[in-house]
Amino acid sequence: MIIGVGIDVAEIDRFDDALRRTPGMADRLFVERELWLPSGERRGTASLAARFAAKEALAKSLGAPGGLRWTDAEILTEPTGRPRLSVRGTVAVCADRLGVRGLHVSLSHDAGVASAVVIAEG
């Protein structure tokens, strides 16, 4: 059963400007593993913007409650390249309360826009 669906978009250049203007913003939005590629290189802005959109979409799929911490949701990359959501803390409590047993995420970025869709399944 689908409990909720969320979608969000982020303009990549605008997101890049926000990261440059606001020191520490990336550390407030992302856990360390999200900031780096498996190769050890820092993840690009388009990829980070898609992850930000995924966190927004996740909140929407849960009914957009207040009090969720950005770093309580993590977008992991499986060896196949498929993104996967991992939740803990405030996000896990909210998902449990709603009866969420699975989360599905899709990310994309093209033509200056990053987007994400999240489906919360019960």
mmCIF file of C-alpha atoms in Angstrom:
data_model
loop_
_atom_site.group_PDB
_atom_site.id
_atom_site.type_symbol
_atom_site.label_atom_id
_atom_site.label_comp_id
_atom_site.label_asym_id
_atom_site.label_seq_id
_atom_site.Cartn_x
_atom_site.Cartn_y
_atom_site.Cartn_z
ATOM 1 C CA MET A 1 0.000 0.000 0.000
ATOM 2 C CA ILE A 2 1.309 3.450 -0.874
ATOM 3 C CA ILE A 3 1.329 5.736 2.145
ATOM 4 C CA GLY A 4 2.695 8.786 0.361
ATOM 5 C CA VAL A 5 4.439 10.150 -2.703
ATOM 6 C CA GLY A 6 6.739 13.146 -2.766
ATOM 7 C CA ILE A 7 8.439 14.983 -5.609
ATOM 8 C CA ASP A 8 10.832 17.906 -5.582
ATOM 9 C CA VAL A 9 13.082 19.819 -7.957
ATOM 10 C CA ALA A 10 16.119 21.986 -7.319
ATOM 11 C CA GLU A 11 17.719 24.421 -9.741
ATOM 12 C CA ILE A 12 21.374 23.332 -9.756
ATOM 13 C CA ASP A 13 22.957 26.800 -10.180
ATOM 14 C CA ARG A 14 20.757 28.259 -7.438
ATOM 15 C CA PHE A 15 21.679 25.367 -5.125
ATOM 16 C CA ASP A 16 25.372 25.909 -5.932
ATOM 17 C CA ASP A 17 25.036 29.626 -5.107
ATOM 18 C CA ALA A 18 23.400 28.771 -1.767
ATOM 19 C CA LEU A 19 26.227 26.349 -0.898
ATOM 20 C CA ARG A 20 28.855 28.988 -1.727
ATOM 21 C CA ARG A 21 27.023 31.772 0.180
ATOM 22 C CA THR A 22 26.354 29.748 3.309
ATOM 23 C CA PRO A 23 29.406 28.156 4.924
ATOM 24 C CA GLY A 24 28.538 24.876 6.582
ATOM 25 C CA MET A 25 25.251 24.435 4.690
ATOM 26 C CA ALA A 26 26.398 21.176 3.091
ATOM 27 C CA ASP A 27 27.307 19.785 6.525
ATOM 28 C CA ARG A 28 23.836 20.659 7.850
ATOM 29 C CA LEU A 29 22.075 19.007 4.903
ATOM 30 C CA PHE A 30 24.200 15.930 4.281
ATOM 31 C CA VAL A 31 26.055 13.253 6.197
ATOM 32 C CA GLU A 32 29.735 12.808 5.347
ATOM 33 C CA ARG A 33 29.175 9.792 3.054
ATOM 34 C CA GLU A 34 26.786 11.814 0.879
ATOM 35 C CA LEU A 35 29.420 14.471 0.201
ATOM 36 C CA TRP A 36 31.984 12.097 -1.290
ATOM 37 C CA LEU A 37 32.038 9.657 -4.180
ATOM 38 C CA PRO A 38 33.381 6.133 -3.612
ATOM 39 C CA SER A 39 36.499 7.236 -5.528
ATOM 40 C CA GLY A 40 37.267 9.802 -2.825
ATOM 41 C CA GLU A 41 36.333 12.808 -4.951
ATOM 42 C CA ARG A 42 33.877 15.382 -3.647
ATOM 43 C CA ARG A 43 30.416 14.844 -5.104
ATOM 44 C CA GLY A 44 29.367 17.418 -7.716
ATOM 45 C CA THR A 45 26.732 20.068 -7.206
ATOM 46 C CA ALA A 46 24.204 18.415 -9.543
ATOM 47 C CA SER A 47 24.407 15.198 -7.539
ATOM 48 C CA LEU A 48 24.088 17.059 -4.226
ATOM 49 C CA ALA A 49 21.128 19.048 -5.560
ATOM 50 C CA ALA A 50 19.411 15.769 -6.486
ATOM 51 C CA ARG A 51 20.049 14.436 -2.972
ATOM 52 C CA PHE A 52 18.624 17.633 -1.484
ATOM 53 C CA ALA A 53 15.547 17.223 -3.704
ATOM 54 C CA ALA A 54 15.246 13.620 -2.483
ATOM 55 C CA LYS A 55 15.217 14.733 1.152
ATOM 56 C CA GLU A 56 12.504 17.287 0.351
ATOM 57 C CA ALA A 57 10.536 14.640 -1.559
ATOM 58 C CA LEU A 58 10.916 12.240 1.369
ATOM 59 C CA ALA A 59 9.456 14.807 3.760
ATOM 60 C CA LYS A 60 6.531 15.340 1.384
ATOM 61 C CA SER A 61 5.923 11.586 1.119
ATOM 62 C CA LEU A 62 5.636 11.543 4.929
ATOM 63 C CA GLY A 63 3.123 14.389 4.979
ATOM 64 C CA ALA A 64 5.716 17.178 5.455
ATOM 65 C CA PRO A 65 5.731 17.119 9.268
ATOM 66 C CA GLY A 66 7.859 19.613 11.143
ATOM 67 C CA GLY A 67 10.896 18.624 13.151
ATOM 68 C CA LEU A 68 12.629 16.312 10.673
ATOM 69 C CA ARG A 69 16.433 16.579 10.679
ATOM 70 C CA TRP A 70 18.114 16.702 7.263
ATOM 71 C CA THR A 71 20.863 14.349 8.389
ATOM 72 C CA ASP A 72 18.375 11.742 9.634
ATOM 73 C CA ALA A 73 17.839 10.802 5.976
ATOM 74 C CA GLU A 74 20.740 9.579 3.868
ATOM 75 C CA ILE A 75 20.805 8.795 0.175
ATOM 76 C CA LEU A 76 23.132 5.852 -0.360
ATOM 77 C CA THR A 77 24.358 4.524 -3.683
ATOM 78 C CA GLU A 78 24.283 0.774 -4.204
ATOM 79 C CA PRO A 79 27.146 -0.856 -6.167
ATOM 80 C CA THR A 80 24.815 -0.948 -9.188
ATOM 81 C CA GLY A 81 24.463 2.843 -9.003
ATOM 82 C CA ARG A 82 20.876 2.656 -7.766
ATOM 83 C CA PRO A 83 20.058 5.219 -5.044
ATOM 84 C CA ARG A 84 18.604 3.994 -1.761
ATOM 85 C CA LEU A 85 17.207 5.868 1.250
ATOM 86 C CA SER A 86 18.381 5.134 4.772
ATOM 87 C CA VAL A 87 16.528 6.808 7.638
ATOM 88 C CA ARG A 88 17.134 7.132 11.361
ATOM 89 C CA GLY A 89 16.200 9.422 14.242
ATOM 90 C CA THR A 90 13.403 11.895 13.560
ATOM 91 C CA VAL A 91 12.682 10.575 10.072
ATOM 92 C CA ALA A 92 12.543 6.928 11.204
ATOM 93 C CA VAL A 93 10.169 7.812 14.057
ATOM 94 C CA CYS A 94 7.832 9.623 11.659
ATOM 95 C CA ALA A 95 7.961 6.801 9.096
ATOM 96 C CA ASP A 96 7.283 4.178 11.794
ATOM 97 C CA ARG A 97 4.329 6.182 13.107
ATOM 98 C CA LEU A 98 2.818 6.180 9.601
ATOM 99 C CA GLY A 99 3.478 2.464 9.082
ATOM 100 C CA VAL A 100 6.120 2.915 6.380
ATOM 101 C CA ARG A 101 7.907 -0.362 5.675
ATOM 102 C CA GLY A 102 9.770 0.652 2.530
ATOM 103 C CA LEU A 103 11.010 3.759 0.755
ATOM 104 C CA HIS A 104 11.701 4.022 -2.962
ATOM 105 C CA VAL A 105 13.701 6.894 -4.459
ATOM 106 C CA SER A 106 14.566 8.018 -7.963
ATOM 107 C CA LEU A 107 17.004 10.856 -8.727
ATOM 108 C CA SER A 108 17.711 12.762 -11.923
ATOM 109 C CA HIS A 109 19.516 15.872 -13.081
ATOM 110 C CA ASP A 110 19.506 17.428 -16.533
ATOM 111 C CA ALA A 111 19.225 20.844 -18.184
ATOM 112 C CA GLY A 112 20.151 22.681 -14.986
ATOM 113 C CA VAL A 113 17.521 21.002 -12.801
ATOM 114 C CA ALA A 114 17.824 18.177 -10.276
ATOM 115 C CA SER A 115 14.740 16.196 -9.339
ATOM 116 C CA ALA A 116 13.682 13.362 -7.086
ATOM 117 C CA VAL A 117 10.642 11.232 -6.414
ATOM 118 C CA VAL A 118 10.063 9.251 -3.214
ATOM 119 C CA ILE A 119 7.374 6.656 -2.607
ATOM 120 C CA ALA A 120 6.636 5.618 0.981
ATOM 121 C CA GLU A 121 5.217 2.116 1.060
ATOM 122 C CA GLY A 122 3.336 0.473 3.938
#
